[in-house]
């Protein structure tokens, strides 16, 4: 009988003898000695001092710019780990189509890799092409439920939850306007695809930002990098865009805000298809972003992390591989994610590179009195830039 009672009540007895630590109590537990603080190792500033960026233009022993760009690109690709295997051919399926005011909107599914197909939107202006084109790259925003729908107004075939969410997001970050539709009305073919983990490439269990880094870590166990897959897909998506008969393949640009801006200058640096790139609210230096001095850290995490790349090149060094292409960078002086001094330092680094190649007029950098956003006036500035450069 005693034995039976012990079996029945042992769990309760154990919990009584060993009190459970609540979630709040666990968060409050601290040790006198520690090695990490504010999401950084305590030796972060020592790490920064050891970053000499030996592959940067001017630091590298390579003095021919074209040779340097080729070597620097290869270093970036090395840090991007194994690429997704290409499909036998980039087949796509038309899922839906509708006529809009001055352009057609298509929803397609395109095979960018042997592993997966990617949902995307394409906008094609009315009239006789071929037209200039833009790869519109969506943002992060810690909001993963929608992706391409942040840049292009969702088609009527989408669930009302998606449509309503996209409207709210456009109002929040883009002052109520869908950038892709704005460009299409002005004569550009526009392509926008979901990045891995966003929209229809998300998690079965539903979008959770706190799972992103865990999934990215698991991807590395396979020898691949989730952020790199986003960039590889941006390159492949641009190649698909160039293949469309409605597109003038010599006049392709890209643009984006926030993570979309990061994607835009990364794509401009790594793809010869891109002739002009516009990046709104994503540029800084590692020294400014990853130091204890300025009370901030990189918030994107694995969304813009290639293993080991900072040992070779800083953010503006990578963006400078786009030289001598036409590039537009706009950042906000009220942007809480990127400190103004860090932005100015990055801009100065890039201007030195464009100047070294006699291409000063091709790089436009602007600091506006605005927060982390892409308002109507910024979208108009991007359109003016593309009209001039594409």
mmCIF file of C-alpha atoms in Angstrom:
data_model
loop_
_atom_site.group_PDB
_atom_site.id
_atom_site.type_symbol
_atom_site.label_atom_id
_atom_site.label_comp_id
_atom_site.label_asym_id
_atom_site.label_seq_id
_atom_site.Cartn_x
_atom_site.Cartn_y
_atom_site.Cartn_z
ATOM 1 C CA UNK A 1 0.000 0.000 0.000
ATOM 2 C CA UNK A 2 2.815 2.413 0.891
ATOM 3 C CA UNK A 3 4.564 1.584 -2.351
ATOM 4 C CA UNK A 4 1.384 2.361 -4.304
ATOM 5 C CA UNK A 5 0.967 5.710 -2.544
ATOM 6 C CA UNK A 6 4.571 6.633 -3.336
ATOM 7 C CA UNK A 7 4.008 5.883 -7.013
ATOM 8 C CA UNK A 8 0.825 7.980 -7.099
ATOM 9 C CA UNK A 9 2.143 10.966 -5.182
ATOM 10 C CA UNK A 10 5.829 10.934 -6.102
ATOM 11 C CA UNK A 11 5.540 13.685 -8.758
ATOM 12 C CA UNK A 12 3.767 16.050 -6.349
ATOM 13 C CA UNK A 13 6.225 15.202 -3.574
ATOM 14 C CA UNK A 14 9.172 15.855 -5.885
ATOM 15 C CA UNK A 15 7.796 19.220 -6.949
ATOM 16 C CA UNK A 16 7.317 20.133 -3.301
ATOM 17 C CA UNK A 17 10.857 19.183 -2.350
ATOM 18 C CA UNK A 18 12.368 20.803 -5.506
ATOM 19 C CA UNK A 19 10.433 24.034 -6.131
ATOM 20 C CA UNK A 20 9.929 24.981 -9.759
ATOM 21 C CA UNK A 21 11.576 28.157 -11.011
ATOM 22 C CA UNK A 22 9.045 30.391 -12.704
ATOM 23 C CA UNK A 23 9.822 32.019 -16.065
ATOM 24 C CA UNK A 24 10.140 35.425 -14.394
ATOM 25 C CA UNK A 25 12.384 34.053 -11.679
ATOM 26 C CA UNK A 26 14.580 32.375 -14.287
ATOM 27 C CA UNK A 27 14.953 35.687 -16.095
ATOM 28 C CA UNK A 28 15.892 37.359 -12.831
ATOM 29 C CA UNK A 29 18.618 34.863 -11.972
ATOM 30 C CA UNK A 30 22.042 36.412 -12.469
ATOM 31 C CA UNK A 31 25.597 35.326 -11.771
ATOM 32 C CA UNK A 32 28.263 37.677 -10.485
ATOM 33 C CA UNK A 33 30.539 36.691 -13.358
ATOM 34 C CA UNK A 34 29.249 36.717 -16.935
ATOM 35 C CA UNK A 35 30.552 36.902 -20.506
ATOM 36 C CA UNK A 36 27.624 38.310 -22.508
ATOM 37 C CA UNK A 37 25.732 41.559 -22.126
ATOM 38 C CA UNK A 38 23.047 43.244 -24.245
ATOM 39 C CA UNK A 39 23.232 40.466 -26.855
ATOM 40 C CA UNK A 40 26.984 40.976 -27.318
ATOM 41 C CA UNK A 41 30.092 39.315 -25.902
ATOM 42 C CA UNK A 42 31.721 41.576 -23.323
ATOM 43 C CA UNK A 43 34.844 41.609 -25.483
ATOM 44 C CA UNK A 44 32.901 43.062 -28.460
ATOM 45 C CA UNK A 45 35.061 46.182 -28.696
ATOM 46 C CA UNK A 46 38.206 44.035 -28.813
ATOM 47 C CA UNK A 47 36.645 42.067 -31.655
ATOM 48 C CA UNK A 48 35.975 45.297 -33.537
ATOM 49 C CA UNK A 49 39.614 46.358 -33.192
ATOM 50 C CA UNK A 50 40.671 43.108 -34.839
ATOM 51 C CA UNK A 51 38.439 43.680 -37.883
ATOM 52 C CA UNK A 52 40.807 45.084 -40.495
ATOM 53 C CA UNK A 53 38.714 44.257 -43.616
ATOM 54 C CA UNK A 54 41.632 43.032 -45.741
ATOM 55 C CA UNK A 55 39.452 42.475 -48.820
ATOM 56 C CA UNK A 56 38.074 46.041 -48.924
ATOM 57 C CA UNK A 57 38.970 48.207 -51.919
ATOM 58 C CA UNK A 58 42.085 50.106 -50.873
ATOM 59 C CA UNK A 59 43.024 47.500 -48.270
ATOM 60 C CA UNK A 60 43.346 44.645 -50.729
ATOM 61 C CA UNK A 61 46.662 44.306 -52.602
ATOM 62 C CA UNK A 62 44.637 44.020 -55.845
ATOM 63 C CA UNK A 63 44.855 47.369 -57.662
ATOM 64 C CA UNK A 64 42.753 46.619 -60.753
ATOM 65 C CA UNK A 65 39.136 47.390 -59.818
ATOM 66 C CA UNK A 66 37.511 44.732 -62.001
ATOM 67 C CA UNK A 67 39.881 42.094 -60.649
ATOM 68 C CA UNK A 68 39.196 43.277 -57.103
ATOM 69 C CA UNK A 69 35.438 43.117 -57.583
ATOM 70 C CA UNK A 70 35.693 39.581 -58.924
ATOM 71 C CA UNK A 71 37.848 38.485 -55.967
ATOM 72 C CA UNK A 72 35.657 40.303 -53.431
ATOM 73 C CA UNK A 73 32.502 38.779 -54.901
ATOM 74 C CA UNK A 74 34.024 35.340 -54.641
ATOM 75 C CA UNK A 75 34.862 35.972 -50.996
ATOM 76 C CA UNK A 76 31.231 36.934 -50.339
ATOM 77 C CA UNK A 77 29.981 33.825 -52.148
ATOM 78 C CA UNK A 78 32.400 31.693 -50.118
ATOM 79 C CA UNK A 79 30.881 33.084 -46.916
ATOM 80 C CA UNK A 80 27.380 32.401 -48.261
ATOM 81 C CA UNK A 81 28.130 28.676 -48.009
ATOM 82 C CA UNK A 82 26.550 26.129 -50.370
ATOM 83 C CA UNK A 83 24.080 27.647 -52.863
ATOM 84 C CA UNK A 84 20.699 26.072 -53.557
ATOM 85 C CA UNK A 85 20.931 23.731 -56.565
ATOM 86 C CA UNK A 86 19.566 25.361 -59.690
ATOM 87 C CA UNK A 87 16.505 23.866 -61.394
ATOM 88 C CA UNK A 88 16.871 22.258 -64.811
ATOM 89 C CA UNK A 89 15.018 25.328 -66.110
ATOM 90 C CA UNK A 90 13.151 28.133 -64.351
ATOM 91 C CA UNK A 91 9.613 26.891 -64.996
ATOM 92 C CA UNK A 92 6.746 28.939 -63.650
ATOM 93 C CA UNK A 93 3.015 28.482 -63.284
ATOM 94 C CA UNK A 94 0.449 31.248 -63.664
ATOM 95 C CA UNK A 95 -1.869 31.078 -60.652
ATOM 96 C CA UNK A 96 -4.011 34.213 -61.089
ATOM 97 C CA UNK A 97 -4.264 37.355 -63.213
ATOM 98 C CA UNK A 98 -6.210 40.595 -63.030
ATOM 99 C CA UNK A 99 -6.312 43.902 -64.872
ATOM 100 C CA UNK A 100 -5.509 47.021 -62.909
ATOM 101 C CA UNK A 101 -5.375 50.692 -63.799
ATOM 102 C CA UNK A 102 -2.771 50.747 -66.556
ATOM 103 C CA UNK A 103 -1.132 47.397 -65.886
ATOM 104 C CA UNK A 104 -1.765 43.686 -65.374
ATOM 105 C CA UNK A 105 -1.119 41.902 -62.082
ATOM 106 C CA UNK A 106 -0.031 38.259 -62.112
ATOM 107 C CA UNK A 107 0.507 35.773 -59.329
ATOM 108 C CA UNK A 108 2.949 33.072 -60.322
ATOM 109 C CA UNK A 109 4.870 30.222 -58.772
ATOM 110 C CA UNK A 110 8.435 29.986 -60.041
ATOM 111 C CA UNK A 111 10.978 27.240 -59.514
ATOM 112 C CA UNK A 112 14.153 28.989 -58.381
ATOM 113 C CA UNK A 113 15.821 25.810 -57.113
ATOM 114 C CA UNK A 114 15.548 22.058 -57.412
ATOM 115 C CA UNK A 115 14.461 22.173 -53.746
ATOM 116 C CA UNK A 116 11.517 24.577 -53.867
ATOM 117 C CA UNK A 117 9.120 26.790 -55.783
ATOM 118 C CA UNK A 118 8.623 30.436 -54.858
ATOM 119 C CA UNK A 119 5.359 32.431 -54.938
ATOM 120 C CA UNK A 120 5.750 35.835 -56.591
ATOM 121 C CA UNK A 121 3.826 38.758 -58.071
ATOM 122 C CA UNK A 122 4.565 40.342 -61.459
ATOM 123 C CA UNK A 123 3.118 43.638 -62.705
ATOM 124 C CA UNK A 124 3.220 44.359 -66.453
ATOM 125 C CA UNK A 125 2.318 47.806 -67.841
ATOM 126 C CA UNK A 126 -0.229 48.066 -70.621
ATOM 127 C CA UNK A 127 1.139 48.864 -74.057
ATOM 128 C CA UNK A 128 4.012 47.751 -76.201
ATOM 129 C CA UNK A 129 7.177 46.645 -74.444
ATOM 130 C CA UNK A 130 9.806 45.750 -73.678
ATOM 131 C CA UNK A 131 9.810 47.878 -70.529
ATOM 132 C CA UNK A 132 12.415 48.697 -67.897
ATOM 133 C CA UNK A 133 11.962 46.510 -64.827
ATOM 134 C CA UNK A 134 12.429 46.588 -61.059
ATOM 135 C CA UNK A 135 12.900 43.779 -58.565
ATOM 136 C CA UNK A 136 10.976 45.102 -55.534
ATOM 137 C CA UNK A 137 12.462 43.557 -52.395
ATOM 138 C CA UNK A 138 10.306 43.439 -49.285
ATOM 139 C CA UNK A 139 11.292 44.428 -45.771
ATOM 140 C CA UNK A 140 11.713 42.485 -42.512
ATOM 141 C CA UNK A 141 9.802 44.473 -39.912
ATOM 142 C CA UNK A 142 9.687 41.452 -37.571
ATOM 143 C CA UNK A 143 6.459 40.767 -39.465
ATOM 144 C CA UNK A 144 6.681 37.517 -41.401
ATOM 145 C CA UNK A 145 3.030 36.836 -42.260
ATOM 146 C CA UNK A 146 3.336 38.684 -45.585
ATOM 147 C CA UNK A 147 6.292 39.220 -47.922
ATOM 148 C CA UNK A 148 5.686 40.151 -51.553
ATOM 149 C CA UNK A 149 2.355 41.632 -50.426
ATOM 150 C CA UNK A 150 4.299 44.396 -48.674
ATOM 151 C CA UNK A 151 5.502 45.674 -52.058
ATOM 152 C CA UNK A 152 2.592 44.847 -54.398
ATOM 153 C CA UNK A 153 -1.099 45.082 -53.567
ATOM 154 C CA UNK A 154 -2.376 41.510 -53.137
ATOM 155 C CA UNK A 155 -4.475 40.023 -55.914
ATOM 156 C CA UNK A 156 -8.165 39.357 -55.305
ATOM 157 C CA UNK A 157 -7.429 35.620 -55.152
ATOM 158 C CA UNK A 158 -5.739 36.069 -51.759
ATOM 159 C CA UNK A 159 -7.453 35.487 -48.431
ATOM 160 C CA UNK A 160 -9.017 38.612 -46.919
ATOM 161 C CA UNK A 161 -6.697 38.239 -43.911
ATOM 162 C CA UNK A 162 -3.701 38.651 -46.224
ATOM 163 C CA UNK A 163 -5.267 41.601 -48.046
ATOM 164 C CA UNK A 164 -6.162 43.407 -44.826
ATOM 165 C CA UNK A 165 -2.734 42.743 -43.324
ATOM 166 C CA UNK A 166 -1.013 44.122 -46.422
ATOM 167 C CA UNK A 167 -3.134 47.283 -46.306
ATOM 168 C CA UNK A 168 -2.191 47.841 -42.670
ATOM 169 C CA UNK A 169 1.494 47.287 -43.399
ATOM 170 C CA UNK A 170 1.473 49.671 -46.357
ATOM 171 C CA UNK A 171 -0.126 52.319 -44.152
ATOM 172 C CA UNK A 172 2.453 51.730 -41.413
ATOM 173 C CA UNK A 173 5.695 51.777 -43.400
ATOM 174 C CA UNK A 174 4.886 53.083 -46.900
ATOM 175 C CA UNK A 175 2.370 55.851 -46.143
ATOM 176 C CA UNK A 176 -0.473 53.826 -47.633
ATOM 177 C CA UNK A 177 1.003 53.220 -51.085
ATOM 178 C CA UNK A 178 2.191 49.931 -52.580
ATOM 179 C CA UNK A 179 5.563 50.778 -54.119
ATOM 180 C CA UNK A 180 5.352 48.110 -56.813
ATOM 181 C CA UNK A 181 1.982 49.323 -58.083
ATOM 182 C CA UNK A 182 3.297 52.892 -58.084
ATOM 183 C CA UNK A 183 6.228 51.867 -60.285
ATOM 184 C CA UNK A 184 4.023 49.788 -62.608
ATOM 185 C CA UNK A 185 1.705 52.757 -63.178
ATOM 186 C CA UNK A 186 4.790 54.655 -64.289
ATOM 187 C CA UNK A 187 5.841 52.112 -66.906
ATOM 188 C CA UNK A 188 7.978 49.512 -65.096
ATOM 189 C CA UNK A 189 7.586 45.755 -65.011
ATOM 190 C CA UNK A 190 7.752 44.913 -61.311
ATOM 191 C CA UNK A 191 8.677 41.572 -59.757
ATOM 192 C CA UNK A 192 8.399 40.743 -56.069
ATOM 193 C CA UNK A 193 8.853 37.356 -54.404
ATOM 194 C CA UNK A 194 8.597 36.038 -50.864
ATOM 195 C CA UNK A 195 11.957 35.678 -49.145
ATOM 196 C CA UNK A 196 12.548 32.435 -47.197
ATOM 197 C CA UNK A 197 10.506 32.555 -43.950
ATOM 198 C CA UNK A 198 8.098 35.260 -45.183
ATOM 199 C CA UNK A 199 4.615 34.999 -46.636
ATOM 200 C CA UNK A 200 3.944 31.708 -48.367
ATOM 201 C CA UNK A 201 7.459 30.517 -47.572
ATOM 202 C CA UNK A 202 6.905 30.695 -43.822
ATOM 203 C CA UNK A 203 6.331 28.172 -41.047
ATOM 204 C CA UNK A 204 3.486 25.665 -40.995
ATOM 205 C CA UNK A 205 2.893 26.547 -37.352
ATOM 206 C CA UNK A 206 2.499 30.231 -38.225
ATOM 207 C CA UNK A 207 5.002 33.097 -38.343
ATOM 208 C CA UNK A 208 7.053 33.550 -35.189
ATOM 209 C CA UNK A 209 10.014 35.910 -35.155
ATOM 210 C CA UNK A 210 11.519 34.114 -32.150
ATOM 211 C CA UNK A 211 11.819 30.927 -34.253
ATOM 212 C CA UNK A 212 13.695 32.592 -37.100
ATOM 213 C CA UNK A 213 17.141 32.379 -35.541
ATOM 214 C CA UNK A 214 16.584 28.798 -34.400
ATOM 215 C CA UNK A 215 15.604 27.751 -37.926
ATOM 216 C CA UNK A 216 18.585 29.648 -39.345
ATOM 217 C CA UNK A 217 20.867 27.762 -36.956
ATOM 218 C CA UNK A 218 19.352 24.462 -38.024
ATOM 219 C CA UNK A 219 19.907 25.395 -41.675
ATOM 220 C CA UNK A 220 23.600 25.865 -40.913
ATOM 221 C CA UNK A 221 23.695 22.273 -39.676
ATOM 222 C CA UNK A 222 23.116 21.326 -43.329
ATOM 223 C CA UNK A 223 26.004 23.538 -44.431
ATOM 224 C CA UNK A 224 23.730 26.247 -45.836
ATOM 225 C CA UNK A 225 22.844 29.772 -44.725
ATOM 226 C CA UNK A 226 19.268 31.080 -44.565
ATOM 227 C CA UNK A 227 20.231 34.691 -45.255
ATOM 228 C CA UNK A 228 22.367 33.572 -48.186
ATOM 229 C CA UNK A 229 19.420 31.647 -49.621
ATOM 230 C CA UNK A 230 17.506 34.937 -49.625
ATOM 231 C CA UNK A 231 20.301 36.577 -51.626
ATOM 232 C CA UNK A 232 20.719 33.603 -53.964
ATOM 233 C CA UNK A 233 16.967 33.749 -54.623
ATOM 234 C CA UNK A 234 17.131 37.493 -55.284
ATOM 235 C CA UNK A 235 19.809 36.837 -57.909
ATOM 236 C CA UNK A 236 17.827 33.983 -59.483
ATOM 237 C CA UNK A 237 14.606 36.010 -59.389
ATOM 238 C CA UNK A 238 16.345 38.825 -61.250
ATOM 239 C CA UNK A 239 17.512 36.360 -63.906
ATOM 240 C CA UNK A 240 13.901 35.207 -64.291
ATOM 241 C CA UNK A 241 12.768 38.827 -64.594
ATOM 242 C CA UNK A 242 15.337 39.399 -67.349
ATOM 243 C CA UNK A 243 13.970 36.399 -69.267
ATOM 244 C CA UNK A 244 10.446 37.807 -69.601
ATOM 245 C CA UNK A 245 9.652 39.026 -73.144
ATOM 246 C CA UNK A 246 8.036 42.167 -71.697
ATOM 247 C CA UNK A 247 11.326 43.190 -70.033
ATOM 248 C CA UNK A 248 14.257 45.108 -71.476
ATOM 249 C CA UNK A 249 17.011 43.005 -69.912
ATOM 250 C CA UNK A 250 19.526 45.866 -70.150
ATOM 251 C CA UNK A 251 17.360 48.145 -67.987
ATOM 252 C CA UNK A 252 16.730 46.310 -64.710
ATOM 253 C CA UNK A 253 16.895 47.929 -61.295
ATOM 254 C CA UNK A 254 16.094 46.921 -57.734
ATOM 255 C CA UNK A 255 14.823 48.709 -54.658
ATOM 256 C CA UNK A 256 13.687 48.122 -51.115
ATOM 257 C CA UNK A 257 13.271 49.574 -47.646
ATOM 258 C CA UNK A 258 14.858 48.280 -44.428
ATOM 259 C CA UNK A 259 15.836 44.631 -45.035
ATOM 260 C CA UNK A 260 14.675 45.266 -48.595
ATOM 261 C CA UNK A 261 17.332 47.988 -48.813
ATOM 262 C CA UNK A 262 19.966 45.559 -47.532
ATOM 263 C CA UNK A 263 18.800 43.103 -50.197
ATOM 264 C CA UNK A 264 18.933 45.848 -52.838
ATOM 265 C CA UNK A 265 22.557 46.842 -52.333
ATOM 266 C CA UNK A 266 23.594 43.225 -51.831
ATOM 267 C CA UNK A 267 21.901 42.248 -55.101
ATOM 268 C CA UNK A 268 23.416 45.250 -56.882
ATOM 269 C CA UNK A 269 26.864 44.180 -55.685
ATOM 270 C CA UNK A 270 26.535 40.538 -56.712
ATOM 271 C CA UNK A 271 24.474 40.583 -59.923
ATOM 272 C CA UNK A 272 25.550 42.104 -63.238
ATOM 273 C CA UNK A 273 21.881 42.136 -64.290
ATOM 274 C CA UNK A 274 21.193 45.075 -61.996
ATOM 275 C CA UNK A 275 21.964 48.454 -63.590
ATOM 276 C CA UNK A 276 20.691 50.696 -60.784
ATOM 277 C CA UNK A 277 19.760 50.104 -57.153
ATOM 278 C CA UNK A 278 17.844 52.136 -54.558
ATOM 279 C CA UNK A 279 18.179 51.414 -50.833
ATOM 280 C CA UNK A 280 15.973 53.145 -48.252
ATOM 281 C CA UNK A 281 16.975 52.930 -44.571
ATOM 282 C CA UNK A 282 19.686 50.271 -44.369
ATOM 283 C CA UNK A 283 23.299 51.294 -44.290
ATOM 284 C CA UNK A 284 25.841 51.637 -41.497
ATOM 285 C CA UNK A 285 29.225 50.356 -40.339
ATOM 286 C CA UNK A 286 29.928 47.385 -38.090
ATOM 287 C CA UNK A 287 31.925 49.612 -35.733
ATOM 288 C CA UNK A 288 28.859 51.755 -35.145
ATOM 289 C CA UNK A 289 26.299 48.956 -35.042
ATOM 290 C CA UNK A 290 28.067 46.350 -32.924
ATOM 291 C CA UNK A 291 29.818 48.362 -30.207
ATOM 292 C CA UNK A 292 28.923 48.921 -26.546
ATOM 293 C CA UNK A 293 29.738 52.588 -27.079
ATOM 294 C CA UNK A 294 26.487 53.449 -28.826
ATOM 295 C CA UNK A 295 24.044 51.297 -26.856
ATOM 296 C CA UNK A 296 22.757 49.329 -29.828
ATOM 297 C CA UNK A 297 23.211 45.996 -31.571
ATOM 298 C CA UNK A 298 22.320 44.492 -34.926
ATOM 299 C CA UNK A 299 18.636 43.519 -34.770
ATOM 300 C CA UNK A 300 18.355 41.601 -38.033
ATOM 301 C CA UNK A 301 20.427 38.709 -36.729
ATOM 302 C CA UNK A 302 20.529 35.799 -39.137
ATOM 303 C CA UNK A 303 18.479 37.775 -41.683
ATOM 304 C CA UNK A 304 21.684 39.477 -42.875
ATOM 305 C CA UNK A 305 24.449 37.235 -41.587
ATOM 306 C CA UNK A 306 26.966 35.429 -43.770
ATOM 307 C CA UNK A 307 29.414 33.384 -41.656
ATOM 308 C CA UNK A 308 32.806 35.064 -41.389
ATOM 309 C CA UNK A 309 32.149 37.860 -43.867
ATOM 310 C CA UNK A 310 32.976 40.664 -41.417
ATOM 311 C CA UNK A 311 36.497 39.280 -41.174
ATOM 312 C CA UNK A 312 36.942 40.390 -44.785
ATOM 313 C CA UNK A 313 34.503 43.183 -45.665
ATOM 314 C CA UNK A 314 32.261 45.647 -43.868
ATOM 315 C CA UNK A 315 28.749 46.565 -45.062
ATOM 316 C CA UNK A 316 29.800 49.581 -47.201
ATOM 317 C CA UNK A 317 32.691 47.575 -48.659
ATOM 318 C CA UNK A 318 30.260 44.963 -49.966
ATOM 319 C CA UNK A 319 27.902 47.638 -51.293
ATOM 320 C CA UNK A 320 30.877 49.243 -53.052
ATOM 321 C CA UNK A 321 31.191 46.209 -55.295
ATOM 322 C CA UNK A 322 28.227 47.758 -57.153
ATOM 323 C CA UNK A 323 30.539 50.583 -58.326
ATOM 324 C CA UNK A 324 30.379 52.137 -60.913
ATOM 325 C CA UNK A 325 26.633 51.402 -61.173
ATOM 326 C CA UNK A 326 24.067 54.029 -60.321
ATOM 327 C CA UNK A 327 23.078 53.689 -56.652
ATOM 328 C CA UNK A 328 20.762 55.723 -54.438
ATOM 329 C CA UNK A 329 20.944 55.485 -50.639
ATOM 330 C CA UNK A 330 18.483 57.320 -48.394
ATOM 331 C CA UNK A 331 18.605 57.037 -44.601
ATOM 332 C CA UNK A 332 16.657 58.857 -41.911
ATOM 333 C CA UNK A 333 18.274 61.036 -39.259
ATOM 334 C CA UNK A 334 15.475 59.947 -36.900
ATOM 335 C CA UNK A 335 15.990 56.247 -37.680
ATOM 336 C CA UNK A 336 16.421 54.453 -34.348
ATOM 337 C CA UNK A 337 17.992 51.399 -36.012
ATOM 338 C CA UNK A 338 20.915 53.195 -37.656
ATOM 339 C CA UNK A 339 22.805 55.975 -35.913
ATOM 340 C CA UNK A 340 23.442 59.028 -38.089
ATOM 341 C CA UNK A 341 27.233 59.009 -37.588
ATOM 342 C CA UNK A 342 27.428 55.358 -38.639
ATOM 343 C CA UNK A 343 25.410 56.118 -41.767
ATOM 344 C CA UNK A 344 27.657 59.057 -42.654
ATOM 345 C CA UNK A 345 30.791 56.954 -42.171
ATOM 346 C CA UNK A 346 29.398 54.262 -44.468
ATOM 347 C CA UNK A 347 28.401 56.844 -47.084
ATOM 348 C CA UNK A 348 31.912 58.337 -46.966
ATOM 349 C CA UNK A 349 33.489 54.912 -47.507
ATOM 350 C CA UNK A 350 31.341 54.301 -50.570
ATOM 351 C CA UNK A 351 31.974 57.767 -52.003
ATOM 352 C CA UNK A 352 35.721 57.119 -51.767
ATOM 353 C CA UNK A 353 35.269 54.003 -53.900
ATOM 354 C CA UNK A 354 33.077 55.639 -56.556
ATOM 355 C CA UNK A 355 35.479 58.595 -56.640
ATOM 356 C CA UNK A 356 38.437 56.259 -57.162
ATOM 357 C CA UNK A 357 36.742 55.004 -60.330
ATOM 358 C CA UNK A 358 35.786 58.438 -61.634
ATOM 359 C CA UNK A 359 32.117 57.683 -61.072
ATOM 360 C CA UNK A 360 31.197 60.250 -58.399
ATOM 361 C CA UNK A 361 27.953 61.244 -60.123
ATOM 362 C CA UNK A 362 26.658 57.657 -60.101
ATOM 363 C CA UNK A 363 26.427 57.436 -56.300
ATOM 364 C CA UNK A 364 23.732 59.472 -54.563
ATOM 365 C CA UNK A 365 23.541 59.385 -50.760
ATOM 366 C CA UNK A 366 20.983 61.381 -48.807
ATOM 367 C CA UNK A 367 20.106 61.781 -45.135
ATOM 368 C CA UNK A 368 16.515 62.861 -44.575
ATOM 369 C CA UNK A 369 14.693 64.074 -41.489
ATOM 370 C CA UNK A 370 12.538 60.962 -41.145
ATOM 371 C CA UNK A 371 12.295 57.759 -39.087
ATOM 372 C CA UNK A 372 12.770 54.186 -40.315
ATOM 373 C CA UNK A 373 10.220 54.274 -43.139
ATOM 374 C CA UNK A 374 9.646 54.690 -46.875
ATOM 375 C CA UNK A 375 7.161 57.584 -47.205
ATOM 376 C CA UNK A 376 5.571 58.797 -50.434
ATOM 377 C CA UNK A 377 8.305 61.373 -51.053
ATOM 378 C CA UNK A 378 10.976 58.670 -50.808
ATOM 379 C CA UNK A 379 9.064 56.525 -53.289
ATOM 380 C CA UNK A 380 8.830 59.512 -55.622
ATOM 381 C CA UNK A 381 12.584 60.070 -55.243
ATOM 382 C CA UNK A 382 13.195 56.415 -56.182
ATOM 383 C CA UNK A 383 10.992 56.792 -59.274
ATOM 384 C CA UNK A 384 12.898 59.903 -60.338
ATOM 385 C CA UNK A 385 16.160 58.022 -59.819
ATOM 386 C CA UNK A 386 15.023 55.112 -62.001
ATOM 387 C CA UNK A 387 13.738 57.459 -64.712
ATOM 388 C CA UNK A 388 17.170 59.032 -64.821
ATOM 389 C CA UNK A 389 19.252 55.858 -64.526
ATOM 390 C CA UNK A 390 17.172 53.165 -66.276
#
